[in-house]
Amino acid sequence: MSSKKVKVTDMSNNKGQLTELNPADFLPLPPPYDKLELEPKMKPLTPDQKQRYECDLDGIAAVMIPRPKSDEEKKILVDKFLSGLTKLFNKEDNWTFIQALLLTMEYCAKCQTCSTACPIFEESGGKEIYRPSYRADIMRRLYKKYIKPGGKVFTKLTGDDIDVNWEMIARLAELTYRCTLCRRCAQTCPIGADNGLVTHELRKIFSQEMGIAVKQLHEVGSVQHIQKGSSTGMTPLAFKDNVEFMEDEVKERTGMDFKWPIDKVGADVLLLHNAGEFLAWPENPEAFAIILEAAGISYTLSSDLLGYDGVNYGLWYDDVQLARVALKHIETAKKLGVRKIVLGECGHSHKALTVIADRILTGDYNIPRESSLTLLADIVKSGRLKLDKSRNEDIYVTLHDPCNVVRLMGIVKPQREILRAIAPKFREMTPHGVENYCCGGGSGFAIMPNTNFPDWRHSVAGRKKLRQVLDVFQDVIGPEHKKYVCAPCSNCKGQIRELFSAYGVFERCNILYGGLVELIVNAMTDIEKPFLEWDWH
Amino acid sequence: MGALQYFFYLSVAVLLLGLLYKAIKIARMPIHLRWDLYPIPHEKGKGHYGGSYFEELDWWTKPLKVSLVSEVKEMSKEILLIQSLFHHNRFLWLSSFPFHFGLYLLVGFLFFLLLGAILNLSGIVIGVSSESAVGVAVHYLTLLSGLAGAALGTLGAIGLILSRVFKGELRRFSVKADFFNLALLLAVFATLLISLVTVDRDGAIHRALAGNLITLKPTGEMPSPIPLELFLAGFFFLYLPFTHMTHFIGKYFTYHKVRWEDHPNLKGSKIEKAVTEYLGYKLSWAAPHIKAGSTWAEAATDTSPVTGEEKKK
Ligand code: SF4
Ligand code: SF4
């Protein structure tokens, strides 16, 4: 079947894989990746995987839903899905988003403007199933058929009918993990409908009603976070060990010998990092510690359960888990009596705790939350750090705007003020700011390693970001020029790491990625050696 | 009064009640969690680049700076010019803009008809030869808005139908109802246009009709196609509240209550009061990590379904 012509109603067919993915269909990349042979291979699923997991959408099994063994099992799953659908439109079960969801269900004009904004649809070469409105149209048909009074009759008359069977629901489950919730589509919609929200709400049916979620988001994500204190599995004790290790490393790299404040009651600030940083990019929390120490900020880290891991995966798929984690974060801050919580370089934890959880934080749970970018910009502008931008002179720097911080929180300027002060060769991608493109790792993608999903994430979801990076450095693309993608977000870094490695970007083009604080410390004159270790990546 | 006239009254009543019902229904839904989408034009001094108050150090200690002027400016551009389509979907804008602008002009046409009818009742003649300048102005404004509105609407509707038929990405997502809606509006625009260029070139019949309708007098005999036009307009009014074409109401909420709704939850605020009530709602989600029957407050604080430990009292 030609994937270009796939229709919404095809979702219910039982003809196997709906869309074929072929790298030759994807939009060609700029040099040096303008040759198909440099395109990473997309691994097909093994026959065993195909037989075990639902993958009839596009041959990818991101969620790894086991195939039901019998028709009865299928029927139970279909009924569960429909019962979850009803709850999504019930005020008590879904007060959190029902108003926004209903507006999107009722008023879409099917103009397809949103499709022009979606990097996944565009970069895939226009695969119908990835169109923002494709997913939404399925949801809308379900809403019209099962939720609106008389829906079963009216949808036949209007032409909005859709057959509901397990094939359709299994494909839909996968399809909710082909959208990064970047909400670029919503930005262009003339009605204000929000197809990113549709993805979010559909994921909730699967998780909150059916108990179906990606393992890394739920079981070893938010559940492990609540159980052990961190979605990385790091316990409070291990966290303290990590801090000691990082203290030593700072001493070694900079000569600065100081203790990091942990559980300091009465500090002004609780600094909440994404715990993934301690393991994957310790130089980031180290740079934070160096800057805050040098600037004389009264702050503390916490070793409380959840208090040292600011992630909140519930944001992507489950409101209850979101609320649980957010409340724990606030409780940590309450216990320490801090004036405010400052979020480290992690986009989704910024948005989860500052914006999304805002309204559930009532009474004394309403402790102010602030972005580290805002605080850092203030520190840099205040002159409290001795900075010399020429120390970054040999590096061409561009900035990746994490969707959660920029499009979804409106923090645009602080990071740019900092870069202008410390990076003489800073240049902007096109487009940037609130019109940025997602790194391709949003909504949990960056931590989803299942089957062949990473291949899809590199070649399709991350393609736009790779294109933007190559474009912005095109005049200096050769490996003789040092280039740096500043991505002040842990998840974005995770995605960029994998994306760059899949395409060999560091080796071929000498483009490094990293956070913002590392560049700031690299410009600090008190530190002798360069803080950025170029050859380590 | 004939059946057509009763039908028309019924339609207008359904339209007004239907719109009111829809607006109230949306407005009375629970306040959702924040779901801001930037740029938000009312962020004073920051709206133009998409910034927000989160860019300010200790933002909660400072007064929120709101610029209503910027918001109104942005809204006007969106409503009058449909700028989102202009920027992101120029092809469709070429039909959608005249279509919508035609509709706005026809709202103006209705207004001038009613104004003319009322002025008539108070003795002011409406027409080119009226002694009153107002009478002359109303005459021209009625004709201009009616003719331009019907013509632009007709062109726009034809453009939209053709786009839906010939452009694959639109056709694949269009259902019978979408074509019916456009065809109905095309019929309304076209009959009005035909009557204004044939049987009612100075708009007097329409004005008399409006006068009779508002004073509940029988409309009497009307030349063709005006009765058809009245029927189609009535049918459109009756049908509109049941369709997504009420998106002018939806759009108010999607912009003001979702995208641009960036009110922080401050202590003692209305938001806090409302949410406190919602936290008492019971949830019935069936997944194992949620205890069905618990309230939101309980579900959020009781992590025992995932930790296996009982909640501490
Ligand atoms: S969501 Fe908005 S942009 Fe997309 S098809 Fe619907 S109305 Fe058009
Ligand atoms: S939210 Fe982003 S990824 Fe998802 S459909 Fe919209 S534009 Fe595409």
Coordinates of C-alpha atoms in Angstrom, one line a residue, chain A:
Chain A
M1 CA 0.0 0.0 0.0
S2 CA 1.4 3.4 -0.9
S3 CA 1.9 5.1 2.5
K4 CA 1.0 8.5 1.1
K5 CA -2.5 7.5 0.6
V6 CA -3.2 5.9 4.0
K7 CA -6.5 7.1 5.3
V8 CA -7.7 7.4 8.9
T9 CA -10.1 4.5 8.3
D10 CA -7.2 2.2 7.3
M11 CA -6.2 2.1 10.9
S12 CA -8.8 -0.6 11.5
N13 CA -7.8 -2.9 8.7
N14 CA -6.2 -6.2 9.4
K15 CA -3.7 -6.1 6.5
G16 CA -0.6 -5.9 8.6
Q17 CA 1.9 -3.1 8.5
L18 CA 0.2 0.2 7.5
T19 CA 3.2 2.2 6.4
E20 CA 6.6 1.2 5.1
L21 CA 9.6 3.3 6.2
N22 CA 12.3 3.7 3.7
P23 CA 15.2 6.2 4.3
A24 CA 15.1 7.1 0.6
D25 CA 11.7 8.7 1.2
F26 CA 12.9 10.9 4.0
L27 CA 13.9 14.5 3.2
P28 CA 17.6 14.6 2.1
L29 CA 20.0 16.1 4.6
P30 CA 22.5 18.9 3.9
P31 CA 26.2 18.1 3.3
P32 CA 28.0 16.0 4.3
Y33 CA 24.9 13.9 4.9
D34 CA 23.5 14.4 1.4
K35 CA 24.5 10.8 0.4
L36 CA 22.1 8.0 1.2
E37 CA 24.9 5.7 2.2
L38 CA 25.6 7.9 5.2
E39 CA 22.1 7.4 6.4
P40 CA 22.1 5.0 9.4
K41 CA 20.3 1.7 8.8
M42 CA 16.8 1.2 10.2
K43 CA 16.8 -2.3 11.6
P44 CA 13.7 -4.3 10.8
L45 CA 12.1 -6.1 13.7
T46 CA 13.1 -9.8 13.9
P47 CA 10.5 -12.3 13.0
D48 CA 10.2 -13.2 16.7
Q49 CA 9.7 -9.6 17.7
K50 CA 7.1 -9.2 15.0
Q51 CA 5.2 -12.1 16.2
R52 CA 5.4 -11.0 19.8
Y53 CA 4.7 -7.3 19.7
E54 CA 2.2 -5.1 18.1
C55 CA 4.0 -3.3 15.3
D56 CA 1.5 -3.0 12.5
L57 CA 1.6 0.7 12.3
D58 CA 5.1 1.3 10.8
G59 CA 7.1 -1.8 11.7
I60 CA 8.4 -0.1 14.9
A61 CA 7.6 -1.5 18.4
A62 CA 8.2 1.4 20.8
V63 CA 5.7 0.4 23.4
M64 CA 6.2 -3.3 23.0
I65 CA 2.6 -4.3 23.5
P66 CA 2.3 -8.1 23.5
R67 CA 0.0 -9.3 20.8
P68 CA -3.2 -10.7 22.4
K69 CA -3.5 -14.4 22.1
S70 CA -7.2 -14.7 21.4
D71 CA -10.2 -12.8 20.2
E72 CA -11.6 -12.7 23.8
E73 CA -8.4 -11.0 24.9
K74 CA -8.7 -8.5 22.1
K75 CA -12.3 -7.8 23.0
I76 CA -11.4 -7.1 26.7
L77 CA -8.7 -4.7 25.5
V78 CA -11.1 -2.9 23.2
D79 CA -13.6 -2.6 25.9
K80 CA -11.0 -1.2 28.3
F81 CA -9.9 1.3 25.8
L82 CA -13.5 2.5 25.2
S83 CA -14.0 2.7 29.0
G84 CA -10.9 4.8 29.3
L85 CA -12.1 7.0 26.4
T86 CA -15.3 7.7 28.3
K87 CA -13.3 8.7 31.4
L88 CA -11.2 11.1 29.4
F89 CA -14.4 13.1 28.8
N90 CA -15.6 12.8 32.3
K91 CA -15.1 16.0 34.4
E92 CA -14.2 14.1 37.6
D93 CA -11.7 11.8 36.0
N94 CA -10.1 14.3 33.8
W95 CA -10.7 17.8 35.2
T96 CA -7.0 18.4 34.5
F97 CA -7.4 18.7 30.7
I98 CA -11.0 18.1 29.8
Q99 CA -11.7 21.7 28.7
A100 CA -8.7 22.0 26.5
L101 CA -9.4 18.5 25.0
L102 CA -13.0 19.2 24.2
L103 CA -12.1 22.4 22.4
T104 CA -9.7 20.5 20.2
M105 CA -12.3 17.7 19.6
E106 CA -15.1 20.1 18.7
Y107 CA -13.5 22.8 16.6
C108 CA -10.8 21.5 14.2
A109 CA -11.6 22.7 10.7
K110 CA -9.4 20.1 9.0
C111 CA -7.4 22.7 7.2
Q112 CA -4.1 20.8 7.6
T113 CA -2.1 23.9 8.5
C114 CA -0.7 22.0 11.5
S115 CA 1.0 19.6 9.2
T116 CA 3.3 22.3 7.8
A117 CA 4.7 22.7 11.3
C118 CA 5.3 19.1 12.4
P119 CA 9.0 18.1 12.0
I120 CA 8.1 14.4 12.1
F121 CA 5.6 14.6 9.3
E122 CA 7.7 16.8 7.2
E123 CA 11.0 15.0 7.6
S124 CA 9.5 11.6 7.1
G125 CA 8.7 12.7 3.6
G126 CA 5.1 13.3 4.4
K127 CA 4.0 9.9 5.8
E128 CA 0.3 10.3 6.3
I129 CA 0.3 8.5 9.6
Y130 CA 2.6 11.1 11.1
R131 CA 0.4 14.0 10.2
P132 CA -0.6 15.8 13.4
S133 CA -4.2 15.8 12.3
Y134 CA -4.2 12.0 11.5
R135 CA -3.9 11.0 15.1
A136 CA -6.4 13.7 16.1
D137 CA -8.9 12.8 13.5
I138 CA -9.0 9.2 14.8
M139 CA -9.5 10.6 18.3
R140 CA -12.2 13.0 17.0
R141 CA -14.1 10.2 15.3
L142 CA -14.0 8.1 18.5
Y143 CA -15.2 11.1 20.4
K144 CA -18.0 11.7 18.0
K145 CA -19.0 8.1 17.9
Y146 CA -18.8 7.1 21.5
I147 CA -19.0 10.2 23.6
K148 CA -21.5 12.6 21.8
P149 CA -25.2 11.7 22.2
G150 CA -26.5 9.7 19.3
G151 CA -22.9 9.4 18.0
K152 CA -23.3 6.0 16.4
V153 CA -26.1 7.2 14.2
F154 CA -24.8 10.7 13.4
T155 CA -21.3 9.6 12.5
K156 CA -22.8 7.4 9.8
L157 CA -24.7 10.3 8.4
T158 CA -21.8 12.8 8.6
G159 CA -19.1 10.3 7.4
D160 CA -17.1 10.5 10.6
D161 CA -17.6 6.8 11.5
I162 CA -14.6 4.6 12.4
D163 CA -14.4 0.9 13.0
V164 CA -13.0 0.2 16.4
N165 CA -11.1 -3.1 16.8
W166 CA -7.9 -4.1 18.5
E167 CA -5.9 -3.6 15.3
M168 CA -6.8 0.0 15.4
I169 CA -6.2 0.5 19.0
A170 CA -2.8 -1.3 18.9
R171 CA -1.7 1.0 16.0
L172 CA -3.0 4.0 17.9
A173 CA -1.0 3.1 21.0
E174 CA 2.2 3.1 18.8
L175 CA 1.1 6.2 17.1
T176 CA 0.9 8.1 20.4
Y177 CA 4.7 7.5 20.5
R178 CA 5.4 9.1 17.2
C179 CA 4.8 12.6 18.4
T180 CA 7.1 14.4 20.8
L181 CA 4.4 16.7 22.3
C182 CA 6.4 19.6 21.0
R183 CA 3.2 21.5 20.2
R184 CA 4.6 23.2 17.2
C185 CA 1.5 22.2 15.4
A186 CA -0.7 23.9 17.9
Q187 CA 1.2 27.1 17.4
T188 CA 0.1 27.4 13.8
C189 CA -3.5 26.2 14.2
P190 CA -5.9 29.0 13.2
I191 CA -8.5 27.6 15.6
G192 CA -6.2 27.0 18.5
A193 CA -6.8 23.3 18.4
D194 CA -3.9 21.2 19.8
N195 CA -2.9 17.9 18.3
G196 CA 0.0 17.6 20.8
L197 CA -2.6 17.6 23.5
V198 CA -4.4 14.8 21.7
T199 CA -1.3 12.6 21.9
H200 CA -0.9 13.4 25.6
E201 CA -4.5 12.5 26.3
L202 CA -4.4 9.3 24.3
R203 CA -1.3 8.2 26.2
K204 CA -3.4 8.7 29.4
I205 CA -6.1 6.3 28.3
F206 CA -3.4 3.6 27.8
S207 CA -1.6 4.3 31.0
Q208 CA -4.4 5.3 33.4
E209 CA -7.0 2.8 32.3
M210 CA -5.2 0.0 30.5
G211 CA -1.9 -0.1 32.4
I212 CA -0.1 0.2 29.0
A213 CA 2.9 2.5 29.0
V214 CA 6.4 2.4 27.8
K215 CA 8.4 0.5 30.5
Q216 CA 11.1 3.2 30.7
L217 CA 8.6 5.9 31.3
H218 CA 6.5 4.0 33.9
E219 CA 7.9 0.9 35.5
V220 CA 11.5 1.9 35.5
G221 CA 10.6 5.5 35.1
S222 CA 8.1 7.2 37.4
V223 CA 7.4 4.1 39.5
Q224 CA 11.1 3.5 40.2
H225 CA 11.4 7.3 40.8
I226 CA 8.9 7.0 43.6
Q227 CA 10.2 3.8 44.9
K228 CA 13.9 4.3 44.9
G229 CA 14.2 8.1 44.7
S230 CA 15.3 8.4 41.1
S231 CA 14.2 7.1 37.7
T232 CA 17.9 6.2 37.2
G233 CA 17.6 3.8 40.1
M234 CA 20.0 5.9 42.1
T235 CA 19.4 5.7 45.9
P236 CA 20.0 8.5 48.3
L237 CA 23.2 6.9 49.4
A238 CA 24.4 6.5 45.8
F239 CA 23.6 10.1 45.2
K240 CA 25.8 11.2 48.1
D241 CA 28.6 9.0 46.7
N242 CA 28.2 10.6 43.3
V243 CA 28.4 14.0 44.8
E244 CA 31.7 13.1 46.5
F245 CA 33.0 11.8 43.2
M246 CA 32.0 15.0 41.5
E247 CA 33.6 17.1 44.3
D248 CA 36.9 15.3 43.7
E249 CA 36.5 15.7 40.0
V250 CA 36.0 19.5 40.3
K251 CA 39.1 19.7 42.4
E252 CA 41.1 17.7 39.9
R253 CA 39.8 19.7 36.9
T254 CA 39.8 23.2 38.4
G255 CA 41.8 23.1 41.6
M256 CA 38.7 24.3 43.5
D257 CA 38.3 22.4 46.7
F258 CA 34.9 22.8 48.3
K259 CA 32.0 20.8 49.7
W260 CA 28.7 20.8 47.9
P261 CA 25.8 21.8 50.2
I262 CA 23.5 18.8 50.8
D263 CA 20.3 19.0 52.9
K264 CA 21.2 22.5 54.2
V265 CA 18.1 23.6 56.1
G266 CA 17.3 27.2 55.5
A267 CA 19.2 27.7 52.3
D268 CA 17.7 30.2 49.9
V269 CA 17.5 27.8 46.9
L270 CA 16.9 24.1 46.4
L271 CA 18.7 23.1 43.2
L272 CA 16.9 20.3 41.5
H273 CA 18.9 18.5 38.8
N274 CA 17.9 15.7 36.5
A275 CA 19.7 12.8 38.1
G276 CA 20.7 11.5 34.7
E277 CA 23.2 14.3 34.7
F278 CA 25.2 12.8 37.6
L279 CA 25.7 9.7 35.7
A280 CA 25.9 10.8 32.0
W281 CA 27.2 14.3 32.2
P282 CA 28.6 15.0 35.7
E283 CA 30.4 18.0 34.2
N284 CA 27.0 19.8 34.2
P285 CA 26.2 19.6 37.9
E286 CA 29.9 20.3 38.5
A287 CA 29.7 23.5 36.5
F288 CA 26.6 24.5 38.4
A289 CA 28.4 23.9 41.7
I290 CA 31.4 26.0 40.5
I291 CA 29.2 28.9 39.4
L292 CA 27.0 29.0 42.4
E293 CA 29.9 28.7 44.8
A294 CA 31.8 31.5 43.0
A295 CA 28.7 33.7 42.9
G296 CA 28.0 33.1 46.6
I297 CA 24.5 31.8 46.1
S298 CA 22.9 30.2 49.2
Y299 CA 21.7 26.9 47.9
T300 CA 21.4 23.2 48.7
L301 CA 21.0 19.9 47.0
S302 CA 18.8 17.3 48.7
S303 CA 19.4 13.7 49.4
D304 CA 15.8 13.0 50.1
L305 CA 14.0 10.3 48.2
L306 CA 13.1 12.1 44.9
G307 CA 14.8 15.3 46.1
Y308 CA 17.8 14.7 44.0
D309 CA 16.0 13.8 40.8
G310 CA 13.9 16.5 39.2
V311 CA 12.5 14.5 36.4
N312 CA 8.8 13.9 36.2
Y313 CA 7.9 11.4 33.5
G314 CA 4.2 11.6 34.4
L315 CA 4.2 14.8 32.4
W316 CA 4.3 12.7 29.2
Y317 CA 1.7 10.0 29.9
D318 CA 0.0 10.0 33.2
D319 CA -1.5 12.8 35.3
V320 CA -1.6 10.8 38.6
Q321 CA 2.1 9.9 38.4
L322 CA 2.8 13.6 37.4
A323 CA 1.0 14.8 40.6
R324 CA 2.7 12.3 42.8
V325 CA 6.2 13.2 41.8
A326 CA 5.5 16.9 41.8
L327 CA 4.2 16.8 45.3
K328 CA 7.3 14.9 46.5
H329 CA 9.5 17.5 45.0
I330 CA 7.7 20.2 46.8
E331 CA 7.7 18.3 50.1
T332 CA 11.5 18.1 49.8
A333 CA 11.6 21.9 49.5
K334 CA 9.2 22.4 52.4
K335 CA 11.3 20.2 54.6
L336 CA 14.4 22.3 53.9
G337 CA 12.6 25.5 54.3
V338 CA 14.0 27.0 51.1
R339 CA 12.6 30.2 49.5
K340 CA 12.5 28.8 46.0
I341 CA 13.3 25.7 43.9
V342 CA 15.6 26.3 41.0
L343 CA 15.4 23.7 38.2
G344 CA 18.7 22.6 36.6
E345 CA 19.2 22.1 32.9
C346 CA 16.3 19.8 32.3
G347 CA 13.4 21.1 30.2
H348 CA 10.6 18.8 31.1
S349 CA 11.3 19.1 34.8
H350 CA 11.1 22.9 34.3
K351 CA 7.7 22.6 32.7
A352 CA 6.3 19.9 34.9
L353 CA 7.0 21.6 38.2
T354 CA 6.7 25.3 37.2
V355 CA 3.8 25.3 34.8
I356 CA 1.9 22.0 34.6
A357 CA 1.8 21.2 38.3
D358 CA 1.3 24.9 39.2
R359 CA -2.4 24.6 39.9
I360 CA -2.3 21.5 42.0
L361 CA 0.2 23.2 44.4
T362 CA -2.2 24.8 46.8
G363 CA -1.6 26.3 50.2
D364 CA 1.9 25.9 51.6
Y365 CA 2.7 23.5 48.7
N366 CA 2.9 26.6 46.6
I367 CA 6.7 27.2 46.9
P368 CA 8.0 29.3 44.0
R369 CA 9.9 27.6 41.2
E370 CA 12.4 29.3 39.0
S371 CA 14.5 28.4 35.9
S372 CA 18.2 28.1 36.4
L373 CA 18.6 30.0 33.1
T374 CA 17.0 33.0 34.7
L375 CA 19.2 32.7 37.8
L376 CA 22.3 32.1 35.7
A377 CA 21.6 35.1 33.5
D378 CA 21.3 37.3 36.6
I379 CA 24.6 35.9 37.9
V380 CA 26.4 36.5 34.6
K381 CA 25.0 40.0 34.2
S382 CA 25.8 41.0 37.8
G383 CA 29.5 40.6 37.2
R384 CA 29.8 38.2 40.1
L385 CA 31.8 35.8 38.0
K386 CA 35.1 36.8 36.4
L387 CA 34.5 35.9 32.8
D388 CA 36.5 36.3 29.7
K389 CA 34.6 35.5 26.5
S390 CA 37.8 35.1 24.5
R391 CA 38.3 31.8 26.2
N392 CA 35.5 30.5 24.0
E393 CA 36.7 32.2 21.0
D394 CA 37.8 29.2 19.0
I395 CA 34.3 27.6 19.3
Y396 CA 31.4 28.2 17.0
V397 CA 28.4 27.9 19.2
T398 CA 24.7 27.4 18.4
L399 CA 21.8 27.1 20.8
H400 CA 19.2 24.5 20.9
D401 CA 15.9 25.7 22.5
P402 CA 14.3 22.9 24.5
C403 CA 10.6 23.0 23.7
N404 CA 9.5 22.7 27.3
V405 CA 11.5 25.7 28.4
V406 CA 11.0 27.9 25.4
R407 CA 7.8 27.3 23.5
L408 CA 6.0 26.1 26.5
M409 CA 7.3 28.4 29.2
G410 CA 8.4 31.5 27.4
I411 CA 12.0 31.5 28.6
V412 CA 13.8 32.8 25.6
K413 CA 16.2 35.7 26.5
P414 CA 18.2 34.6 29.5
Q415 CA 20.1 31.9 27.8
R416 CA 20.9 34.2 24.9
E417 CA 22.1 37.0 27.1
I418 CA 24.5 34.5 28.7
L419 CA 25.8 33.2 25.4
R420 CA 26.3 36.7 24.0
A421 CA 28.4 37.4 27.1
I422 CA 30.6 34.3 26.9
A423 CA 30.6 33.0 23.3
P424 CA 31.9 35.4 20.7
K425 CA 31.0 33.0 17.9
F426 CA 27.4 32.4 18.9
R427 CA 25.0 32.0 16.0
E428 CA 21.3 31.2 15.9
M429 CA 19.6 28.3 14.2
T430 CA 16.7 28.9 11.9
P431 CA 14.0 29.0 13.2
H432 CA 14.8 29.5 16.9
G433 CA 13.2 30.7 20.1
V434 CA 9.6 29.8 20.4
E435 CA 9.5 28.6 16.9
N436 CA 12.3 26.1 17.5
Y437 CA 12.2 22.5 16.4
C438 CA 12.2 19.7 19.0
C439 CA 15.5 17.7 19.3
G440 CA 13.4 14.6 18.5
G441 CA 13.8 13.2 21.9
G442 CA 10.8 14.9 23.5
S443 CA 8.0 13.3 25.5
G444 CA 10.2 10.5 26.7
F445 CA 11.7 9.5 23.3
A446 CA 15.2 10.2 24.5
I447 CA 15.0 7.4 27.1
M448 CA 13.1 4.9 25.1
P449 CA 15.5 2.2 23.8
N450 CA 12.9 -0.5 22.8
T451 CA 13.5 -2.7 19.8
N452 CA 14.1 -0.6 16.6
F453 CA 12.5 2.6 18.0
P454 CA 15.9 4.4 18.4
D455 CA 16.5 4.0 14.7
W456 CA 13.3 5.7 14.0
R457 CA 14.1 8.4 16.5
H458 CA 17.4 9.2 14.8
S459 CA 16.3 9.1 11.3
V460 CA 12.9 10.6 11.6
A461 CA 12.3 12.4 14.9
G462 CA 15.7 13.9 15.1
R463 CA 16.2 14.6 11.5
K464 CA 15.0 18.2 11.6
K465 CA 17.3 19.0 14.5
L466 CA 20.3 17.5 12.7
R467 CA 19.4 19.5 9.6
Q468 CA 19.2 22.7 11.6
V469 CA 22.6 22.0 13.2
L470 CA 24.2 21.2 9.8
D471 CA 22.7 24.2 8.2
V472 CA 23.8 26.7 10.9
F473 CA 27.4 25.4 10.7
Q474 CA 27.4 24.8 6.9
D475 CA 30.1 27.5 6.2
V476 CA 32.4 25.9 8.9
I477 CA 31.3 22.3 8.6
G478 CA 34.7 20.8 8.2
P479 CA 36.3 19.1 11.2
E480 CA 39.0 21.7 11.4
H481 CA 36.5 24.0 13.1
K482 CA 35.3 23.4 16.6
K483 CA 31.5 23.6 16.9
Y484 CA 29.3 23.3 19.9
V485 CA 25.5 22.7 20.2
C486 CA 24.5 24.2 23.5
A487 CA 21.5 22.3 24.7
P488 CA 20.5 23.3 28.2
C489 CA 18.3 20.2 28.8
S490 CA 19.2 16.7 29.9
N491 CA 16.7 14.9 27.6
C492 CA 17.7 17.0 24.6
K493 CA 21.4 16.1 25.3
G494 CA 20.4 12.4 25.5
Q495 CA 18.8 12.6 22.2
I496 CA 21.6 14.7 20.6
R497 CA 24.2 12.3 21.9
E498 CA 22.5 9.3 20.2
L499 CA 21.6 11.3 17.1
F500 CA 25.2 12.5 16.6
S501 CA 26.6 9.1 17.3
A502 CA 24.2 7.4 14.8
Y503 CA 25.4 9.9 12.1
G504 CA 29.0 10.1 13.3
V505 CA 28.6 13.9 13.6
F506 CA 31.5 14.5 16.0
E507 CA 33.9 12.4 14.0
R508 CA 32.8 13.8 10.6
C509 CA 32.1 17.4 11.5
N510 CA 33.7 18.1 14.9
I511 CA 30.4 19.2 16.5
L512 CA 30.2 18.6 20.2
Y513 CA 27.1 19.1 22.3
G514 CA 26.7 20.0 25.9
G515 CA 25.0 22.3 28.4
L516 CA 25.2 26.0 29.0
V517 CA 26.9 26.0 32.4
E518 CA 29.9 24.2 31.0
L519 CA 30.5 27.0 28.5
I520 CA 30.1 29.6 31.3
V521 CA 32.8 27.8 33.4
N522 CA 34.9 27.5 30.3
A523 CA 35.0 31.3 30.2
M524 CA 35.8 31.8 33.9
T525 CA 39.2 33.3 34.4
D526 CA 39.7 31.8 37.9
I527 CA 40.0 28.4 36.3
E528 CA 43.2 27.8 34.6
K529 CA 42.5 24.8 32.4
P530 CA 39.7 24.8 29.8
F531 CA 36.7 23.2 31.4
L532 CA 35.4 21.7 28.2
E533 CA 37.1 18.5 27.4
W534 CA 36.8 18.5 23.7
D535 CA 38.0 15.1 22.9
W536 CA 35.7 13.5 25.5
H537 CA 32.2 13.2 24.2

